[in-house]
Amino acid sequence: MSGSQLYFRLLRYVVPYRSIFAVSILGMVISAATEVALPAAAKPFLDGTFVDRDPQFMRWVPFMMVALFLVRGLGMFMGSYASAYVGQRVVQDLRRDMFAKMLALPQNFYAEIMSGKLISKFTFDVNQVSSAVTHVVTILVRDSITVIGLLTYLLWLNWRLTLITFITIPPIALIVRLFNRRLRRLTRETQHAVGDVTQVLQESIEGQKVVKIFGGQGYEQSRFQRAINRVRQFLMKEQAAAAANVPLVQVFASIAVAVVIYRVTLDVQADRTTVGGFVSFIAAMLLVLAPLKRLTGVTEQIQRGLSAAESVFGLIDAQPEEDRGTVDLGRARGELRLDRVSFRYPGSERAALQAVSLHVRPGETVALVGASGSGKTTLANLIPRFHHLTSGSIQIDGHDVEDVRLSSLRANIGLVSQDVVLFNDTIAANIAYGAKAAASEAEIVSAARAAHAWEFIQALPEGMNTLVGENGVKLSGGQRQRLAIARTLLKNAPILILDEATSALDSESERHVQAGLDALMQGRTTLVIAHRLSTIEHADRIVVLERGEIVETGRHAELIARDGMYARLHRLQFSAQPA
């Protein structure tokens, strides 16, 4: 997308606030008009005061000056405040659209982008865009009008001398174009470098226990130092380009000003102009330099904004999670059928699943076991369509999951993962999350009791209104796991996926929670992924996976008697336990 296309797309975010933006433009026009009025007022003031000595004019001059600056101040306030308002609303709308798209993106997106870089788009890049939309427009409108007005006034005073200034336009345009290209590239590199800083910072915060226990402070410090040093280097290169741009432009402008001043002094000596005309012309020439400087310096902000816009719109334009389904399941019976399911992660040479076929009847509990990397979690993730199959099909109640609307599909699935996710909110809000946010207090308490979480919740000072902290940092691992189970219990979905659902619990808590899960699984289709084989001995069926393929299927006693892979895993696990 070209720079002009990016900029016009940004301006579309201004359209909803066009009335306020019009106020901003009006304020800028008033401010620019008063700037032109200053040198224009100098000529009659000087001639009327020092040459003509008009007493009536001399009496009104102070009031006229105060009025002029009052109008100028009002215009500046209108322009600045309205522009800032529009800018902040544009940032808000961009962040809203970015966040909405982020929530709709597929799992593959999150596997390919670092979270720190994603956060940087919301914090750093979008602010650069705001500057390009509002501050830049302020400068372009106000200073362009000022420059045009002053040049028009100069042409009126002495068109021959004013034309000398136009000689500087071609070299100035060439300088601006060359520096624009460099600034755009440097700004893009700066954004990547800021993303690296955010990433290192986030990893160090989230992994602070690992950093401390393994003595990684020096390593993390060096990583952070390298990241912030790269940001500094790119910012200094940007600054060098921007700093060189303005002086070069000013050199060419000053040459024109010098020639003009010389010619005006000759006119004064020859009595071809008055004192007021001389001072007015010189004042107008000098006043042109400041807005001209800002206009040439604005290219730096434009290029930063356009590079940031590329990043922001890159996220907004990313392909959302594909949902071509049209079938609404309602409340599913829970029959699952996998027919020769194969899946390969992008960039991987080996298939994570290979021709897996499995039929799970409604209300049946099937346990998936196997060594790490055997494909258990991958298989479970394919059912809610976190990934699309490489080949084969998965059906729920006879409907291919690809034909089912995502919202309907996922409304029928409850998930408790080994990686518990809690939000920095109250315990009640974490249990009654998402579609269940309107659940009654009685329903929330019932779910907490079933998950054996009510006892520790009651012991907390604020009970259900206790804030759990970032990802439940104020709670123990077992408490966090029980809240996640309570959340799934409240959803009451007909299909359950339990991925190491009791992994963070001590033996006593596990016993209570397992009893609650046993009651929950009655009449529901359940897939249980477990490393601790003792938790799945009573499953209706146990499916053993190895390198993405099913190698054994049966009940616990049958598989032990068969003395195959499951029996070996069972012996290894229980022989490792202390007597």
mmCIF file of C-alpha atoms in Angstrom, residues 162-392:
data_model
loop_
_atom_site.group_PDB
_atom_site.id
_atom_site.type_symbol
_atom_site.label_atom_id
_atom_site.label_comp_id
_atom_site.label_asym_id
_atom_site.label_seq_id
_atom_site.Cartn_x
_atom_site.Cartn_y
_atom_site.Cartn_z
ATOM 1 C CA THR A 162 9.179 37.706 -3.525
ATOM 2 C CA LEU A 163 9.783 35.675 -6.682
ATOM 3 C CA ILE A 164 13.390 35.280 -5.565
ATOM 4 C CA THR A 165 12.166 33.006 -2.751
ATOM 5 C CA PHE A 166 10.604 30.604 -5.276
ATOM 6 C CA ILE A 167 14.070 29.738 -6.584
ATOM 7 C CA THR A 168 14.590 27.649 -3.449
ATOM 8 C CA ILE A 169 11.571 25.393 -4.044
ATOM 9 C CA PRO A 170 13.196 22.736 -6.376
ATOM 10 C CA PRO A 171 16.240 21.999 -4.159
ATOM 11 C CA ILE A 172 14.051 21.953 -1.036
ATOM 12 C CA ALA A 173 11.637 19.482 -2.665
ATOM 13 C CA LEU A 174 14.565 17.208 -3.645
ATOM 14 C CA ILE A 175 15.983 17.251 -0.092
ATOM 15 C CA VAL A 176 12.587 16.439 1.442
ATOM 16 C CA ARG A 177 12.039 13.518 -0.943
ATOM 17 C CA LEU A 178 15.441 11.953 -0.226
ATOM 18 C CA PHE A 179 15.046 12.229 3.540
ATOM 19 C CA ASN A 180 11.479 10.871 3.408
ATOM 20 C CA ARG A 181 12.706 7.571 1.996
ATOM 21 C CA ARG A 182 15.368 7.157 4.666
ATOM 22 C CA LEU A 183 13.045 8.135 7.519
ATOM 23 C CA ARG A 184 10.388 5.623 6.414
ATOM 24 C CA ARG A 185 12.893 2.760 6.453
ATOM 25 C CA LEU A 186 14.442 3.791 9.788
ATOM 26 C CA THR A 187 11.017 4.175 11.424
ATOM 27 C CA ARG A 188 10.059 0.649 10.361
ATOM 28 C CA GLU A 189 13.257 -0.700 11.942
ATOM 29 C CA THR A 190 12.587 1.281 15.127
ATOM 30 C CA GLN A 191 9.149 -0.308 15.480
ATOM 31 C CA HIS A 192 10.656 -3.797 15.231
ATOM 32 C CA ALA A 193 13.298 -2.865 17.805
ATOM 33 C CA VAL A 194 10.669 -1.525 20.261
ATOM 34 C CA GLY A 195 8.797 -4.810 19.835
ATOM 35 C CA ASP A 196 11.974 -6.682 20.842
ATOM 36 C CA VAL A 197 12.266 -4.558 24.002
ATOM 37 C CA THR A 198 8.649 -5.333 24.930
ATOM 38 C CA GLN A 199 9.218 -9.033 24.290
ATOM 39 C CA VAL A 200 12.323 -9.273 26.505
ATOM 40 C CA LEU A 201 10.587 -7.288 29.236
ATOM 41 C CA GLN A 202 7.485 -9.488 29.147
ATOM 42 C CA GLU A 203 9.480 -12.735 29.198
ATOM 43 C CA SER A 204 11.593 -11.526 32.127
ATOM 44 C CA ILE A 205 8.483 -10.560 34.122
ATOM 45 C CA GLU A 206 6.597 -13.783 33.401
ATOM 46 C CA GLY A 207 9.664 -15.945 33.968
ATOM 47 C CA GLN A 208 11.069 -14.111 36.984
ATOM 48 C CA LYS A 209 11.130 -17.255 39.144
ATOM 49 C CA VAL A 210 13.147 -19.136 36.540
ATOM 50 C CA VAL A 211 15.463 -16.128 36.109
ATOM 51 C CA LYS A 212 16.151 -16.011 39.836
ATOM 52 C CA ILE A 213 16.496 -19.733 40.530
ATOM 53 C CA PHE A 214 18.857 -20.294 37.578
ATOM 54 C CA GLY A 215 20.834 -17.097 38.070
ATOM 55 C CA GLY A 216 19.753 -15.632 34.725
ATOM 56 C CA GLN A 217 19.837 -11.978 35.809
ATOM 57 C CA GLY A 218 23.053 -11.272 33.917
ATOM 58 C CA TYR A 219 21.821 -12.981 30.765
ATOM 59 C CA GLU A 220 18.474 -11.158 30.818
ATOM 60 C CA GLN A 221 20.223 -7.862 31.547
ATOM 61 C CA SER A 222 22.468 -8.327 28.501
ATOM 62 C CA ARG A 223 19.439 -9.247 26.319
ATOM 63 C CA PHE A 224 17.608 -6.135 27.482
ATOM 64 C CA GLN A 225 20.693 -3.965 27.011
ATOM 65 C CA ARG A 226 21.107 -5.179 23.435
ATOM 66 C CA ALA A 227 17.412 -4.546 22.713
ATOM 67 C CA ILE A 228 17.315 -1.007 24.110
ATOM 68 C CA ASN A 229 20.645 -0.225 22.445
ATOM 69 C CA ARG A 230 19.150 -1.145 19.053
ATOM 70 C CA VAL A 231 16.217 1.174 19.738
ATOM 71 C CA ARG A 232 18.636 3.964 20.648
ATOM 72 C CA GLN A 233 20.697 3.401 17.492
ATOM 73 C CA PHE A 234 17.700 3.544 15.184
ATOM 74 C CA LEU A 235 16.237 6.566 16.973
ATOM 75 C CA MET A 236 19.565 8.393 16.666
ATOM 76 C CA LYS A 237 19.695 7.575 12.957
ATOM 77 C CA GLU A 238 16.172 8.942 12.646
ATOM 78 C CA GLN A 239 17.202 12.028 14.584
ATOM 79 C CA ALA A 240 20.273 12.524 12.383
ATOM 80 C CA ALA A 241 18.161 12.345 9.231
ATOM 81 C CA ALA A 242 15.527 14.675 10.663
ATOM 82 C CA ALA A 243 18.129 17.078 12.091
ATOM 83 C CA ALA A 244 19.986 17.291 8.771
ATOM 84 C CA ASN A 245 16.775 17.826 6.830
ATOM 85 C CA VAL A 246 15.715 21.078 8.481
ATOM 86 C CA PRO A 247 19.105 22.933 8.398
ATOM 87 C CA LEU A 248 19.621 22.089 4.736
ATOM 88 C CA VAL A 249 16.196 23.490 3.900
ATOM 89 C CA GLN A 250 16.879 26.550 6.015
ATOM 90 C CA VAL A 251 20.204 27.191 4.270
ATOM 91 C CA PHE A 252 18.462 27.464 0.917
ATOM 92 C CA ALA A 253 15.709 29.593 2.446
ATOM 93 C CA SER A 254 18.237 31.889 4.158
ATOM 94 C CA ILE A 255 19.998 32.532 0.841
ATOM 95 C CA ALA A 256 16.733 33.796 -0.597
ATOM 96 C CA VAL A 257 16.071 35.884 2.525
ATOM 97 C CA ALA A 258 19.567 37.402 2.363
ATOM 98 C CA VAL A 259 19.114 38.423 -1.256
ATOM 99 C CA VAL A 260 15.702 39.911 -0.507
ATOM 100 C CA ILE A 261 16.968 41.894 2.493
ATOM 101 C CA TYR A 262 19.791 43.258 0.383
ATOM 102 C CA ARG A 263 17.359 44.365 -2.326
ATOM 103 C CA VAL A 264 15.007 45.967 0.241
ATOM 104 C CA THR A 265 17.850 48.006 1.751
ATOM 105 C CA LEU A 266 18.621 49.329 -1.743
ATOM 106 C CA ASP A 267 14.960 50.347 -2.107
ATOM 107 C CA VAL A 268 15.093 52.148 1.241
ATOM 108 C CA GLN A 269 18.205 54.054 0.209
ATOM 109 C CA ALA A 270 16.505 55.053 -3.045
ATOM 110 C CA ASP A 271 13.321 56.138 -1.156
ATOM 111 C CA ARG A 272 11.251 53.555 -3.028
ATOM 112 C CA THR A 273 9.692 52.268 0.214
ATOM 113 C CA THR A 274 8.635 53.589 3.634
ATOM 114 C CA VAL A 275 9.918 52.556 7.054
ATOM 115 C CA GLY A 276 6.666 50.699 7.657
ATOM 116 C CA GLY A 277 6.904 48.950 4.302
ATOM 117 C CA PHE A 278 10.522 47.946 4.981
ATOM 118 C CA VAL A 279 9.834 46.577 8.482
ATOM 119 C CA SER A 280 6.629 44.878 7.324
ATOM 120 C CA PHE A 281 8.399 43.161 4.420
ATOM 121 C CA ILE A 282 11.316 41.968 6.572
ATOM 122 C CA ALA A 283 8.950 40.808 9.358
ATOM 123 C CA ALA A 284 6.867 38.819 6.871
ATOM 124 C CA MET A 285 10.006 37.251 5.387
ATOM 125 C CA LEU A 286 11.283 36.232 8.828
ATOM 126 C CA LEU A 287 7.860 34.952 9.896
ATOM 127 C CA VAL A 288 7.811 32.648 6.860
ATOM 128 C CA LEU A 289 10.870 30.774 8.146
ATOM 129 C CA ALA A 290 9.227 29.281 11.281
ATOM 130 C CA PRO A 291 6.215 27.670 9.539
ATOM 131 C CA LEU A 292 8.463 26.689 6.635
ATOM 132 C CA LYS A 293 10.761 24.945 9.109
ATOM 133 C CA ARG A 294 7.814 23.100 10.652
ATOM 134 C CA LEU A 295 6.485 22.106 7.243
ATOM 135 C CA THR A 296 9.823 20.567 6.245
ATOM 136 C CA GLY A 297 10.195 18.915 9.659
ATOM 137 C CA VAL A 298 6.729 17.407 9.462
ATOM 138 C CA THR A 299 7.983 14.808 6.986
ATOM 139 C CA GLU A 300 9.670 12.999 9.886
ATOM 140 C CA GLN A 301 6.345 12.614 11.708
ATOM 141 C CA ILE A 302 4.525 11.650 8.514
ATOM 142 C CA GLN A 303 7.007 8.864 7.769
ATOM 143 C CA ARG A 304 6.822 7.598 11.346
ATOM 144 C CA GLY A 305 3.044 7.637 11.144
ATOM 145 C CA LEU A 306 2.966 5.832 7.798
ATOM 146 C CA SER A 307 5.354 3.123 9.012
ATOM 147 C CA ALA A 308 3.226 2.707 12.132
ATOM 148 C CA ALA A 309 0.099 2.615 9.952
ATOM 149 C CA GLU A 310 1.618 -0.261 7.966
ATOM 150 C CA SER A 311 2.060 -2.159 11.223
ATOM 151 C CA VAL A 312 -1.407 -1.304 12.576
ATOM 152 C CA PHE A 313 -3.269 -2.067 9.351
ATOM 153 C CA GLY A 314 -1.168 -5.201 8.919
ATOM 154 C CA LEU A 315 -2.874 -6.494 12.072
ATOM 155 C CA ILE A 316 -6.325 -5.160 11.176
ATOM 156 C CA ASP A 317 -6.077 -6.742 7.706
ATOM 157 C CA ALA A 318 -4.814 -10.110 8.973
ATOM 158 C CA GLN A 319 -6.962 -13.061 7.955
ATOM 159 C CA PRO A 320 -9.366 -13.941 10.789
ATOM 160 C CA GLU A 321 -10.127 -17.457 11.916
ATOM 161 C CA GLU A 322 -11.887 -19.161 9.013
ATOM 162 C CA ASP A 323 -15.543 -19.907 9.692
ATOM 163 C CA ARG A 324 -17.465 -21.185 6.689
ATOM 164 C CA GLY A 325 -19.840 -23.246 8.804
ATOM 165 C CA THR A 326 -23.591 -22.803 8.519
ATOM 166 C CA VAL A 327 -24.882 -25.597 10.799
ATOM 167 C CA ASP A 328 -26.178 -24.718 14.269
ATOM 168 C CA LEU A 329 -25.842 -27.736 16.567
ATOM 169 C CA GLY A 330 -28.061 -26.408 19.321
ATOM 170 C CA ARG A 331 -27.197 -28.614 22.308
ATOM 171 C CA ALA A 332 -25.263 -31.558 20.899
ATOM 172 C CA ARG A 333 -25.782 -35.166 21.973
ATOM 173 C CA GLY A 334 -21.984 -35.508 22.050
ATOM 174 C CA GLU A 335 -21.221 -38.207 19.493
ATOM 175 C CA LEU A 336 -17.680 -37.800 18.125
ATOM 176 C CA ARG A 337 -16.317 -39.552 15.073
ATOM 177 C CA LEU A 338 -12.763 -39.120 13.784
ATOM 178 C CA ASP A 339 -12.181 -40.588 10.334
ATOM 179 C CA ARG A 340 -8.531 -40.990 9.237
ATOM 180 C CA VAL A 341 -7.551 -37.669 10.809
ATOM 181 C CA SER A 342 -4.083 -36.407 9.899
ATOM 182 C CA PHE A 343 -2.490 -33.120 10.929
ATOM 183 C CA ARG A 344 0.868 -31.483 10.370
ATOM 184 C CA TYR A 345 1.930 -28.219 11.994
ATOM 185 C CA PRO A 346 3.123 -25.533 9.535
ATOM 186 C CA GLY A 347 6.860 -25.913 8.925
ATOM 187 C CA SER A 348 7.041 -29.335 10.564
ATOM 188 C CA GLU A 349 8.447 -32.282 8.631
ATOM 189 C CA ARG A 350 6.656 -34.940 10.707
ATOM 190 C CA ALA A 351 2.889 -35.303 11.019
ATOM 191 C CA ALA A 352 1.584 -34.735 14.555
ATOM 192 C CA LEU A 353 -1.325 -37.102 13.808
ATOM 193 C CA GLN A 354 -1.462 -39.808 11.136
ATOM 194 C CA ALA A 355 -4.697 -41.450 9.947
ATOM 195 C CA VAL A 356 -6.350 -41.491 13.405
ATOM 196 C CA SER A 357 -9.844 -43.021 13.450
ATOM 197 C CA LEU A 358 -11.956 -43.029 16.597
ATOM 198 C CA HIS A 359 -15.649 -43.255 17.468
ATOM 199 C CA VAL A 360 -16.786 -41.843 20.815
ATOM 200 C CA ARG A 361 -20.390 -42.517 21.744
ATOM 201 C CA PRO A 362 -22.520 -39.905 23.541
ATOM 202 C CA GLY A 363 -21.744 -39.919 27.261
ATOM 203 C CA GLU A 364 -18.619 -42.070 26.864
ATOM 204 C CA THR A 365 -15.380 -41.216 28.661
ATOM 205 C CA VAL A 366 -12.290 -41.818 26.556
ATOM 206 C CA ALA A 367 -8.788 -41.328 27.943
ATOM 207 C CA LEU A 368 -5.879 -40.406 25.668
ATOM 208 C CA VAL A 369 -2.494 -41.564 26.932
ATOM 209 C CA GLY A 370 0.987 -41.774 25.531
ATOM 210 C CA ALA A 371 4.423 -40.270 25.818
ATOM 211 C CA SER A 372 4.975 -36.518 25.390
ATOM 212 C CA GLY A 373 4.677 -35.554 21.747
ATOM 213 C CA SER A 374 2.466 -38.501 20.863
ATOM 214 C CA GLY A 375 -0.352 -36.198 19.658
ATOM 215 C CA LYS A 376 -2.820 -36.252 22.570
ATOM 216 C CA THR A 377 -3.227 -32.482 22.966
ATOM 217 C CA THR A 378 -3.127 -31.961 19.207
ATOM 218 C CA LEU A 379 -6.045 -34.349 18.784
ATOM 219 C CA ALA A 380 -8.016 -32.570 21.507
ATOM 220 C CA ASN A 381 -7.304 -29.154 19.903
ATOM 221 C CA LEU A 382 -8.686 -30.276 16.558
ATOM 222 C CA ILE A 383 -12.177 -30.917 17.966
ATOM 223 C CA PRO A 384 -12.942 -27.230 18.797
ATOM 224 C CA ARG A 385 -11.243 -26.381 15.476
ATOM 225 C CA PHE A 386 -8.282 -24.505 16.876
ATOM 226 C CA HIS A 387 -6.516 -25.922 13.808
ATOM 227 C CA HIS A 388 -7.757 -27.215 10.461
ATOM 228 C CA LEU A 389 -7.119 -30.836 9.530
ATOM 229 C CA THR A 390 -4.511 -31.718 6.953
ATOM 230 C CA SER A 391 -6.769 -34.575 5.849
ATOM 231 C CA GLY A 392 -9.649 -36.700 7.134
#
